[in-house]
Amino acid sequence: MVNFLQHTFNGLVGGAFLALLALGLAVIFGMLRVVNFAHGAIYMLGAFGAYVLLTEVGLSFWWALIVMPLMLALFGMALERLVVARLARLDPLYNFLLTFGLTLILQDAVKSRYGVQSSPYDAPEVLSGTLDLGAFDFPAYRVFVLVMAVAVCVGVWWLLSRTRVGMVVRAATERPELSTALGIDVGRWVTPVFGFGIGLAGLAGVLAAPIRAVNPLMGADLIIVVFAVVVIGGLGSIFGSVAAGFAIGLVQAWVQALGEHWALLSQVLVFLVMAGVLLWRPAGLFGREEAPA
Amino acid sequence: MRTKALLVMLCSTALLASACGGGGPQSAAAGGGLSDGKVVFGVLNDQSGAYSQLSGKNSIKAVELAIADYQEKYGDKAVVKEFGVETADHQNKPDVANAKAAELYDRKAVDVILDVPTSSAALKVADVAKEKKKLYFNISAATTDLTGKSCNKYTFHYAYDTYMLANGTGRNTTEEGKKNWYIVYPDYAFGQDMEKSFSAAVEAAGGKIVGRDAAPFPNTSGDFSTYLLKAPTLTPKPDVLGTMQAGAELVALVKQYNEFKLRDKGVGLAVGLMFLTDIHSLTPAALAGTTYTDAWYWNYDLTNRTFADRFKTAAGVRPTFAHAANYSAALQYLEAVQAAGTDGSDAVVKQLEGKTVSDLFLRNGKIRAEDHRVVHDAYLAQVKAPAEVTEEWDYVKILRTIPAAEAFRTPSPDCKL
């Protein structure tokens, strides 16, 4: 039972990363109809940025936690203005290919400067111990990651449901043409929302730096799983992507804990779930069926 | 409808990510003398991915050092006057390795292919070498199949293999009294092979495998926490966690091993395969006290150190054992060509087979005629505590030399050259 609780808790931590990344993707897709393939590369930049800030500027993890998401959000906004916006009116495939290309450029740029070898990065001193959670103890840093992720998700929910900005974003997400027709200046919010989604990926990257291998390819594999998570939750559904993120994290942890012969299943699990969900509810668990074109 | 279109797009990335190539046949000079009047080396390895630091482009520098040494040694008497070094990135993909190897042999007039990390890719290249009747020295892949069921007349396995690693680390750690093992391995050819070799070595030394887990490969999340949570809860509690992960996955696992404080909980760490570059990337602090088996170490003696200094001038870093082995293989190939007076494959193989040799990399080395396993001394190494590290890259102390005869397995009956 204790083991089960441990693995459950651990699954939630794993899910926290998926949820943060999926949330950013969902926000961007909802507002811009852009499938941002570069999300994994941004996650990598967040982790790498933390490393560079520490080694070359001397800023600690706590600074990185604030500075990197902001810097990347600005980078994202510039990106949206300079390139993404130019392709917005075309088939979504164009922006998909654009962001795929960006991923390769960003990865190779980091590779050419820092190599592919993983760079060392440690958790801050305060969080390097373990916390006694009653039934078991757990690395303090992981507890912190979970708390952060939940706080960010709740914060985003509050922003979307309780503020005027959120109302505009939700309206624009669900019925962009109608919102514009009603006199809402949707365009004004496109760039900040894109930057915000990118910032979230950067935050996930910084959070990952102390516990995962920091290298140029760290986002490349992860992004495929995050896409699957977003599809399971329902493309563009903000609640769906967060819920699916945590759920997939949980299920993966449970299956991995089953033992040696379940390794293959845990690897393909997320895609099996995705296939199942698509058959059962083509719009995803929390997505809304679009009216037939 | 959009949803569907997007799913199609997601699938199309798979196509974008894949690569292909091809090669056309071209005849090479036969008989005596040199084909095309020169010797061309082909360094085929990972130049952009997870294994590009441990060998990669710096292996080309190692080959160039070997060429320089050969020229210096033989001067005017050198049979080989002209050299070429061709290179290709196999991206750790067997299909790419297959195509690139054929291209190197056929179109780039390569006489011998060197390096080729990633076992699955290495085995494909062995097939190409056999088909084209051209030499192939595998340096940085670990699978014993290269000298087992996939062995052939033109393939030599040079630096190490899973048996050497398991026998060194598994046996020695068990004999030290750490009898109960929990093994975590990546779920692909290399990991499965390593797990079998380690289990056999541990059990032969009187130890016991109390648990084993296959981790997904590639591990998309980079997270191994499930296994680290599980380790101390196994009964009996394992004395040591044996990880068979390599490269970036090893880095992630060790980071998380430290995070979960397993050493404090009485679960030690043994690493199946580790390169100097891995220690550099994790920092010695993260690995202090960890034992592993090394095929060669740059600061072992003056000979190695002198080479390491030359290498550093050329490449900017200290050499891994793979770099030293690439140097050695290139040199031994040239020596064989020198002795044979030709680069005709069969004549060179004849020179190499059964040869006893000592050089920078091969200590008490022998190129076995039975299975083309190159045997040599190996080393049981331990990562230094941070306080003991006085020089960058000097992260390891050698605990024990494992004699060549003991370090590798006896020729496998599966191998029929």
Coordinates of C-alpha atoms in Angstrom, one line a residue, chain A:
Chain A
M1 CA 0.0 0.0 0.0
V2 CA 2.8 2.3 0.9
N3 CA 4.5 1.4 -2.3
F4 CA 1.3 2.1 -4.2
L5 CA 1.1 5.6 -2.6
Q6 CA 4.7 6.3 -3.4
H7 CA 4.3 5.4 -7.0
T8 CA 1.1 7.4 -7.2
F9 CA 2.8 10.4 -5.8
N10 CA 5.7 9.9 -8.2
G11 CA 3.3 9.6 -11.1
L12 CA 1.8 12.9 -10.2
V13 CA 5.2 14.5 -10.3
G14 CA 5.9 13.0 -13.7
G15 CA 2.5 14.2 -14.8
A16 CA 3.3 17.7 -13.6
F17 CA 5.8 18.1 -16.4
L18 CA 3.4 16.8 -19.0
A19 CA 0.6 19.0 -17.7
L20 CA 2.7 22.2 -17.8
L21 CA 3.9 21.5 -21.3
A22 CA 0.4 20.4 -22.5
L23 CA -1.1 23.5 -20.9
G24 CA 1.2 25.7 -22.9
L25 CA 0.4 23.8 -26.1
A26 CA -3.3 23.9 -25.5
V27 CA -3.4 27.7 -24.8
I28 CA -1.4 28.3 -28.0
F29 CA -3.5 26.0 -30.1
G30 CA -6.7 27.3 -28.7
M31 CA -5.9 30.9 -29.4
L32 CA -3.9 30.6 -32.6
R33 CA -4.7 27.2 -34.1
V34 CA -1.0 26.7 -34.2
V35 CA 0.4 23.3 -33.3
N36 CA 3.7 24.4 -31.8
F37 CA 6.2 21.7 -32.5
A38 CA 8.9 23.9 -31.1
H39 CA 7.5 23.4 -27.6
G40 CA 10.0 20.7 -26.8
A41 CA 12.9 22.8 -27.9
I42 CA 11.6 25.7 -25.7
Y43 CA 11.5 23.2 -22.8
M44 CA 15.1 22.4 -23.6
L45 CA 16.0 26.1 -23.8
G46 CA 14.5 26.6 -20.3
A47 CA 16.7 23.9 -18.8
F48 CA 19.7 25.0 -20.8
G49 CA 19.1 28.6 -19.9
A50 CA 19.1 27.7 -16.2
Y51 CA 22.5 26.0 -16.7
V52 CA 23.9 29.0 -18.7
L53 CA 22.6 31.5 -16.1
L54 CA 24.3 29.5 -13.4
T55 CA 27.6 28.9 -15.0
E56 CA 28.1 32.0 -17.1
V57 CA 26.1 34.7 -15.2
G58 CA 26.1 33.2 -11.7
L59 CA 22.4 33.4 -11.2
S60 CA 20.9 30.7 -8.9
F61 CA 18.0 28.3 -9.6
W62 CA 15.6 30.7 -8.0
W63 CA 16.5 33.5 -10.4
A64 CA 16.4 31.1 -13.3
L65 CA 12.9 30.1 -12.3
I66 CA 11.8 33.8 -12.8
V67 CA 14.2 35.0 -15.5
M68 CA 14.0 32.1 -18.0
P69 CA 10.2 31.9 -18.4
L70 CA 10.1 35.7 -18.9
M71 CA 12.9 35.7 -21.4
L72 CA 11.4 32.8 -23.3
A73 CA 8.0 34.5 -23.2
L74 CA 9.6 37.6 -24.8
F75 CA 11.3 35.3 -27.3
G76 CA 8.0 33.7 -28.0
M77 CA 6.3 37.0 -28.6
A78 CA 9.0 38.1 -31.0
L79 CA 8.7 34.7 -32.8
E80 CA 4.9 35.1 -33.1
R81 CA 5.2 38.7 -34.5
L82 CA 8.1 37.9 -36.8
V83 CA 7.2 34.5 -38.3
V84 CA 4.2 32.7 -36.9
A85 CA 1.8 35.5 -37.6
R86 CA 2.8 35.6 -41.3
L87 CA 1.6 32.0 -41.8
A88 CA -1.5 32.3 -39.6
R89 CA -3.9 32.6 -42.4
L90 CA -2.6 29.6 -44.3
D91 CA -3.2 25.9 -43.7
P92 CA -2.1 24.9 -40.1
L93 CA 0.4 22.6 -41.8
Y94 CA 2.6 25.7 -42.6
N95 CA 3.0 26.7 -39.0
F96 CA 3.5 23.1 -38.0
L97 CA 6.4 22.8 -40.5
L98 CA 7.8 26.2 -39.5
T99 CA 7.9 25.3 -35.8
F100 CA 9.4 21.9 -36.7
G101 CA 12.1 23.7 -38.6
L102 CA 12.6 26.0 -35.6
T103 CA 13.1 23.0 -33.4
L104 CA 15.9 21.7 -35.5
I105 CA 17.5 25.2 -35.6
L106 CA 17.3 25.7 -31.9
Q107 CA 18.6 22.2 -31.1
D108 CA 21.5 22.5 -33.5
A109 CA 22.4 26.0 -32.2
V110 CA 22.7 24.7 -28.7
K111 CA 24.5 21.6 -29.9
S112 CA 27.1 23.6 -31.8
R113 CA 27.8 25.8 -28.7
Y114 CA 27.6 23.2 -25.9
G115 CA 27.8 19.8 -27.6
V116 CA 25.4 17.0 -27.0
Q117 CA 26.8 15.9 -23.7
S118 CA 24.5 16.5 -20.8
S119 CA 25.4 19.5 -18.7
P120 CA 25.6 19.3 -14.9
Y121 CA 22.9 21.1 -12.9
D122 CA 21.9 20.5 -9.3
A123 CA 18.8 21.2 -7.2
P124 CA 19.1 24.2 -4.9
E125 CA 20.6 23.3 -1.5
V126 CA 17.3 23.8 0.4
L127 CA 15.5 21.3 -1.7
S128 CA 18.3 18.7 -2.0
G129 CA 17.0 16.6 0.9
T130 CA 14.0 14.4 1.4
L131 CA 10.7 15.3 2.9
D132 CA 8.8 13.1 5.3
L133 CA 5.3 12.7 3.9
G134 CA 4.0 10.5 6.7
A135 CA 3.9 7.1 5.1
F136 CA 7.1 7.6 3.1
D137 CA 9.8 10.1 2.4
F138 CA 10.2 11.7 -0.9
P139 CA 12.8 14.0 -2.5
A140 CA 11.9 17.5 -1.5
Y141 CA 12.6 18.9 -4.9
R142 CA 10.0 16.7 -6.5
V143 CA 7.4 17.8 -4.0
F144 CA 8.3 21.4 -4.9
V145 CA 7.8 20.6 -8.6
L146 CA 4.4 19.2 -8.0
V147 CA 3.4 22.2 -5.8
M148 CA 4.6 24.6 -8.5
A149 CA 2.8 22.8 -11.3
V150 CA -0.5 22.6 -9.4
A151 CA -0.1 26.3 -8.4
V152 CA 0.5 27.3 -12.0
C153 CA -2.4 25.3 -13.3
V154 CA -4.7 26.7 -10.7
G155 CA -3.4 30.2 -11.5
V156 CA -4.1 29.8 -15.2
W157 CA -7.6 28.5 -14.4
W158 CA -8.2 31.6 -12.3
L159 CA -6.9 33.8 -15.0
L160 CA -9.1 32.2 -17.6
S161 CA -12.3 32.0 -15.6
R162 CA -12.2 35.0 -13.4
T163 CA -10.6 37.8 -15.3
R164 CA -11.6 39.9 -18.3
V165 CA -8.5 38.8 -20.2
G166 CA -9.4 35.2 -19.6
M167 CA -12.9 35.8 -20.8
V168 CA -11.6 37.2 -24.1
V169 CA -9.2 34.4 -24.5
R170 CA -11.9 31.8 -23.9
A171 CA -14.2 33.4 -26.3
A172 CA -11.5 33.7 -28.9
T173 CA -10.5 30.1 -28.3
E174 CA -14.0 28.7 -28.8
R175 CA -15.4 31.0 -31.5
P176 CA -12.7 33.2 -32.9
E177 CA -14.8 34.6 -35.8
L178 CA -17.9 35.2 -33.7
S179 CA -15.8 37.0 -31.0
T180 CA -14.3 39.3 -33.6
A181 CA -17.8 39.9 -35.0
L182 CA -18.9 41.0 -31.6
G183 CA -16.2 43.6 -31.5
I184 CA -13.7 41.9 -29.3
D185 CA -10.2 42.7 -30.3
V186 CA -8.9 39.2 -30.5
G187 CA -5.7 40.1 -32.4
R188 CA -4.5 42.1 -29.5
W189 CA -4.2 39.0 -27.3
V190 CA -2.7 36.6 -29.8
T191 CA 0.9 37.7 -29.2
P192 CA 0.8 37.7 -25.4
V193 CA -1.0 34.4 -25.3
F194 CA 1.6 32.8 -27.5
G195 CA 4.4 34.2 -25.3
F196 CA 2.6 32.9 -22.3
G197 CA 2.4 29.4 -23.6
I198 CA 6.1 29.5 -24.5
G199 CA 6.9 30.9 -21.1
L200 CA 5.1 27.8 -19.5
A201 CA 7.3 25.5 -21.5
G202 CA 10.4 27.4 -20.4
L203 CA 9.2 27.1 -16.8
A204 CA 8.8 23.3 -17.2
G205 CA 12.4 23.3 -18.6
V206 CA 13.8 25.1 -15.6
L207 CA 12.0 22.8 -13.3
A208 CA 13.4 19.8 -15.2
A209 CA 17.0 20.9 -15.1
P210 CA 17.9 19.7 -11.6
I211 CA 16.5 16.2 -12.1
R212 CA 16.8 15.3 -15.7
A213 CA 19.7 15.2 -18.2
V214 CA 20.2 18.7 -19.6
N215 CA 21.1 18.2 -23.2
P216 CA 20.0 19.6 -26.6
L217 CA 17.8 16.6 -27.3
M218 CA 15.9 16.5 -24.0
G219 CA 12.7 18.0 -25.5
A220 CA 12.8 16.1 -28.8
D221 CA 11.4 12.8 -27.5
L222 CA 9.2 14.3 -24.8
I223 CA 7.3 16.5 -27.2
I224 CA 5.7 13.6 -29.0
V225 CA 4.3 12.3 -25.8
V226 CA 3.0 15.8 -24.9
F227 CA 1.2 15.9 -28.3
A228 CA -0.4 12.6 -27.5
V229 CA -1.5 14.0 -24.1
V230 CA -3.0 17.1 -25.7
V231 CA -4.9 14.9 -28.2
I232 CA -6.2 12.7 -25.4
G233 CA -7.3 15.8 -23.4
G234 CA -8.9 17.3 -26.5
L235 CA -7.1 19.7 -28.8
G236 CA -7.4 23.2 -27.4
S237 CA -9.2 22.1 -24.2
I238 CA -7.2 23.7 -21.4
F239 CA -8.7 21.6 -18.6
G240 CA -8.5 18.5 -20.7
S241 CA -4.7 18.9 -21.4
V242 CA -3.9 19.4 -17.7
A243 CA -6.1 16.5 -16.6
A244 CA -4.7 14.2 -19.3
G245 CA -1.1 15.3 -18.4
F246 CA -1.5 14.2 -14.8
A247 CA -3.5 11.1 -15.7
I248 CA -0.9 9.9 -18.2
G249 CA 1.9 10.5 -15.6
L250 CA 0.0 8.4 -13.1
V251 CA -0.8 5.5 -15.4
Q252 CA 2.8 5.5 -16.7
A253 CA 4.2 5.3 -13.2
W254 CA 1.8 2.5 -12.2
V255 CA 2.6 0.4 -15.3
Q256 CA 6.3 0.9 -14.9
A257 CA 6.1 -0.2 -11.3
L258 CA 4.5 -3.5 -12.3
G259 CA 7.8 -5.0 -13.4
E260 CA 10.2 -6.1 -16.1
H261 CA 7.7 -7.5 -18.5
W262 CA 5.6 -4.3 -18.6
A263 CA 8.4 -2.1 -20.0
L264 CA 7.1 -2.3 -23.5
L265 CA 3.6 -1.4 -22.5
S266 CA 4.7 1.6 -20.5
Q267 CA 6.5 2.8 -23.6
V268 CA 3.6 2.6 -25.9
L269 CA 0.9 3.2 -23.3
V270 CA 0.3 6.8 -24.0
F271 CA -0.2 6.1 -27.7
L272 CA -2.6 3.2 -27.0
V273 CA -4.6 5.5 -24.8
M274 CA -4.6 8.1 -27.5
A275 CA -5.8 5.6 -30.1
G276 CA -8.5 4.4 -27.8
V277 CA -9.7 7.8 -26.9
L278 CA -9.8 8.9 -30.6
L279 CA -11.9 5.9 -31.5
W280 CA -14.3 6.5 -28.6
R281 CA -14.3 10.3 -28.6
P282 CA -12.6 11.7 -31.7
A283 CA -12.4 15.2 -30.2
G284 CA -10.6 13.9 -27.1
L285 CA -11.9 13.5 -23.6
F286 CA -12.7 17.1 -23.0
G287 CA -12.7 18.5 -26.5
R288 CA -15.9 19.6 -28.2
E289 CA -17.0 18.0 -31.5
E290 CA -16.6 20.6 -34.2
A291 CA -19.6 21.1 -36.4
P292 CA -19.2 19.3 -39.7
A293 CA -17.6 21.6 -42.2

